[in-house]
């Protein structure tokens, strides 16, 4: 999987304590964005990059988000949820555990990229 990093992601990698893990995750996320024909804006990339960095931090430190009410995410498309689940699975397999809440919070980024 050869993808070019978004310029907006580079600063997050540089600031991260887990540079290698974050860079690999970000490359995987870009692959999924391209595979799903999403066109994120510069602002969406920046916000997503920050979120991914925080997710890696939580996974590395074995910290968990609080449970959320999944009902408030009932309007999120299956496409956004599937992308998010793939990312959660990748993190669990390669970095560390995350809470079930992460999938829903992360899905908002991909939902916003679709609604243009």
PDB file of C-alpha atoms in Angstrom:
ATOM      1  CA  UNK A   1       0.000   0.000   0.000  1.00  0.00           C
ATOM      2  CA  UNK A   2       1.859   3.043  -1.287  1.00  0.00           C
ATOM      3  CA  UNK A   3       0.091   6.305  -0.498  1.00  0.00           C
ATOM      4  CA  UNK A   4       1.337   9.857  -0.169  1.00  0.00           C
ATOM      5  CA  UNK A   5       0.794  11.463   3.207  1.00  0.00           C
ATOM      6  CA  UNK A   6      -1.387  14.538   3.350  1.00  0.00           C
ATOM      7  CA  UNK A   7       0.689  17.590   4.200  1.00  0.00           C
ATOM      8  CA  UNK A   8      -1.779  18.271   7.012  1.00  0.00           C
ATOM      9  CA  UNK A   9      -0.826  14.962   8.656  1.00  0.00           C
ATOM     10  CA  UNK A  10       2.923  15.583   8.745  1.00  0.00           C
ATOM     11  CA  UNK A  11       2.793  18.006  11.683  1.00  0.00           C
ATOM     12  CA  UNK A  12       0.867  15.507  13.788  1.00  0.00           C
ATOM     13  CA  UNK A  13       3.411  12.784  13.088  1.00  0.00           C
ATOM     14  CA  UNK A  14       6.250  15.116  14.031  1.00  0.00           C
ATOM     15  CA  UNK A  15       4.533  16.046  17.315  1.00  0.00           C
ATOM     16  CA  UNK A  16       3.598  12.473  18.227  1.00  0.00           C
ATOM     17  CA  UNK A  17       5.368  10.319  20.783  1.00  0.00           C
ATOM     18  CA  UNK A  18       4.399   7.365  18.587  1.00  0.00           C
ATOM     19  CA  UNK A  19       5.581   8.568  15.179  1.00  0.00           C
ATOM     20  CA  UNK A  20       5.897   5.198  13.453  1.00  0.00           C
ATOM     21  CA  UNK A  21       2.519   3.903  14.631  1.00  0.00           C
ATOM     22  CA  UNK A  22       0.780   7.145  13.710  1.00  0.00           C
ATOM     23  CA  UNK A  23       2.374   7.396  10.270  1.00  0.00           C
ATOM     24  CA  UNK A  24       1.395   3.811   9.390  1.00  0.00           C
ATOM     25  CA  UNK A  25      -2.153   4.447  10.612  1.00  0.00           C
ATOM     26  CA  UNK A  26      -2.407   7.685   8.647  1.00  0.00           C
ATOM     27  CA  UNK A  27      -1.239   5.977   5.467  1.00  0.00           C
ATOM     28  CA  UNK A  28      -3.899   3.305   5.996  1.00  0.00           C
ATOM     29  CA  UNK A  29      -6.575   5.961   6.568  1.00  0.00           C
ATOM     30  CA  UNK A  30      -5.573   7.781   3.363  1.00  0.00           C
ATOM     31  CA  UNK A  31      -5.819   4.470   1.517  1.00  0.00           C
ATOM     32  CA  UNK A  32      -9.384   4.019   2.863  1.00  0.00           C
ATOM     33  CA  UNK A  33     -10.305   7.602   1.978  1.00  0.00           C
ATOM     34  CA  UNK A  34      -9.077   7.066  -1.586  1.00  0.00           C
ATOM     35  CA  UNK A  35     -10.744   3.651  -1.836  1.00  0.00           C
ATOM     36  CA  UNK A  36     -14.088   5.244  -0.887  1.00  0.00           C
ATOM     37  CA  UNK A  37     -13.653   8.210  -3.239  1.00  0.00           C
ATOM     38  CA  UNK A  38     -13.861  10.760  -0.442  1.00  0.00           C
ATOM     39  CA  UNK A  39     -12.482  14.258  -0.954  1.00  0.00           C
ATOM     40  CA  UNK A  40     -11.550  15.773   2.418  1.00  0.00           C
ATOM     41  CA  UNK A  41     -10.933  19.493   2.714  1.00  0.00           C
ATOM     42  CA  UNK A  42      -7.763  20.822   4.303  1.00  0.00           C
ATOM     43  CA  UNK A  43      -9.706  21.536   7.495  1.00  0.00           C
ATOM     44  CA  UNK A  44     -11.174  18.012   7.562  1.00  0.00           C
ATOM     45  CA  UNK A  45      -7.670  16.576   7.159  1.00  0.00           C
ATOM     46  CA  UNK A  46      -6.382  18.672  10.044  1.00  0.00           C
ATOM     47  CA  UNK A  47      -9.251  17.693  12.355  1.00  0.00           C
ATOM     48  CA  UNK A  48      -8.965  14.013  11.379  1.00  0.00           C
ATOM     49  CA  UNK A  49      -5.201  14.089  11.889  1.00  0.00           C
ATOM     50  CA  UNK A  50      -5.633  15.401  15.416  1.00  0.00           C
ATOM     51  CA  UNK A  51      -8.223  12.734  16.168  1.00  0.00           C
ATOM     52  CA  UNK A  52      -6.014   9.940  14.824  1.00  0.00           C
ATOM     53  CA  UNK A  53      -3.097  11.156  16.925  1.00  0.00           C
ATOM     54  CA  UNK A  54      -5.287  11.098  20.031  1.00  0.00           C
ATOM     55  CA  UNK A  55      -6.574   7.620  19.174  1.00  0.00           C
ATOM     56  CA  UNK A  56      -3.015   6.306  18.863  1.00  0.00           C
ATOM     57  CA  UNK A  57      -2.167   7.915  22.197  1.00  0.00           C
ATOM     58  CA  UNK A  58      -5.161   6.226  23.848  1.00  0.00           C
ATOM     59  CA  UNK A  59      -4.346   2.847  22.284  1.00  0.00           C
ATOM     60  CA  UNK A  60      -0.681   3.034  23.281  1.00  0.00           C
ATOM     61  CA  UNK A  61      -1.562   4.037  26.843  1.00  0.00           C
ATOM     62  CA  UNK A  62      -4.521   1.618  27.079  1.00  0.00           C
ATOM     63  CA  UNK A  63      -6.904   4.495  27.827  1.00  0.00           C
ATOM     64  CA  UNK A  64     -10.584   4.257  26.920  1.00  0.00           C
ATOM     65  CA  UNK A  65     -13.229   6.771  25.861  1.00  0.00           C
ATOM     66  CA  UNK A  66     -16.327   6.834  28.014  1.00  0.00           C
ATOM     67  CA  UNK A  67     -19.293   4.853  26.672  1.00  0.00           C
ATOM     68  CA  UNK A  68     -21.600   6.853  24.425  1.00  0.00           C
ATOM     69  CA  UNK A  69     -25.236   6.592  23.426  1.00  0.00           C
ATOM     70  CA  UNK A  70     -24.988   4.927  20.012  1.00  0.00           C
ATOM     71  CA  UNK A  71     -28.527   6.115  19.211  1.00  0.00           C
ATOM     72  CA  UNK A  72     -27.254   9.654  18.592  1.00  0.00           C
ATOM     73  CA  UNK A  73     -25.252   8.246  15.669  1.00  0.00           C
ATOM     74  CA  UNK A  74     -28.248   6.535  14.051  1.00  0.00           C
ATOM     75  CA  UNK A  75     -28.111   8.791  10.976  1.00  0.00           C
ATOM     76  CA  UNK A  76     -24.502   7.921  10.157  1.00  0.00           C
ATOM     77  CA  UNK A  77     -24.225   5.980   6.900  1.00  0.00           C
ATOM     78  CA  UNK A  78     -23.037   2.394   6.823  1.00  0.00           C
ATOM     79  CA  UNK A  79     -20.141   3.489   4.612  1.00  0.00           C
ATOM     80  CA  UNK A  80     -18.819   5.835   7.313  1.00  0.00           C
ATOM     81  CA  UNK A  81     -19.275   3.205  10.016  1.00  0.00           C
ATOM     82  CA  UNK A  82     -17.490   0.555   7.927  1.00  0.00           C
ATOM     83  CA  UNK A  83     -14.527   2.844   7.278  1.00  0.00           C
ATOM     84  CA  UNK A  84     -14.343   3.627  10.983  1.00  0.00           C
ATOM     85  CA  UNK A  85     -14.553  -0.035  11.943  1.00  0.00           C
ATOM     86  CA  UNK A  86     -11.669  -0.891   9.601  1.00  0.00           C
ATOM     87  CA  UNK A  87      -9.561   1.785  11.282  1.00  0.00           C
ATOM     88  CA  UNK A  88     -10.496   0.567  14.762  1.00  0.00           C
ATOM     89  CA  UNK A  89      -9.625  -3.001  13.751  1.00  0.00           C
ATOM     90  CA  UNK A  90      -6.269  -1.835  12.364  1.00  0.00           C
ATOM     91  CA  UNK A  91      -5.445  -0.003  15.593  1.00  0.00           C
ATOM     92  CA  UNK A  92      -6.467  -2.965  17.745  1.00  0.00           C
ATOM     93  CA  UNK A  93      -4.337  -5.340  15.675  1.00  0.00           C
ATOM     94  CA  UNK A  94      -1.270  -3.100  15.344  1.00  0.00           C
ATOM     95  CA  UNK A  95      -1.202  -0.673  18.268  1.00  0.00           C
ATOM     96  CA  UNK A  96      -3.553  -1.448  21.142  1.00  0.00           C
ATOM     97  CA  UNK A  97      -7.132  -1.670  22.374  1.00  0.00           C
ATOM     98  CA  UNK A  98      -9.772   1.017  21.979  1.00  0.00           C
ATOM     99  CA  UNK A  99     -13.292   1.359  23.328  1.00  0.00           C
ATOM    100  CA  UNK A 100     -16.377   0.646  21.212  1.00  0.00           C
ATOM    101  CA  UNK A 101     -17.219   4.365  21.361  1.00  0.00           C
ATOM    102  CA  UNK A 102     -14.280   5.227  19.107  1.00  0.00           C
ATOM    103  CA  UNK A 103     -15.972   3.840  15.992  1.00  0.00           C
ATOM    104  CA  UNK A 104     -18.919   6.176  16.326  1.00  0.00           C
ATOM    105  CA  UNK A 105     -16.943   9.295  17.146  1.00  0.00           C
ATOM    106  CA  UNK A 106     -14.524   8.608  14.277  1.00  0.00           C
ATOM    107  CA  UNK A 107     -17.362   8.003  11.796  1.00  0.00           C
ATOM    108  CA  UNK A 108     -18.350  11.680  11.920  1.00  0.00           C
ATOM    109  CA  UNK A 109     -15.193  12.594   9.987  1.00  0.00           C
ATOM    110  CA  UNK A 110     -16.089  10.320   7.081  1.00  0.00           C
ATOM    111  CA  UNK A 111     -19.723  11.345   7.145  1.00  0.00           C
ATOM    112  CA  UNK A 112     -18.665  14.975   6.722  1.00  0.00           C
ATOM    113  CA  UNK A 113     -16.429  14.030   3.783  1.00  0.00           C
ATOM    114  CA  UNK A 114     -19.388  12.359   2.064  1.00  0.00           C
ATOM    115  CA  UNK A 115     -21.879  15.160   2.508  1.00  0.00           C
ATOM    116  CA  UNK A 116     -20.366  17.547  -0.038  1.00  0.00           C
TER     117      UNK A 116
END
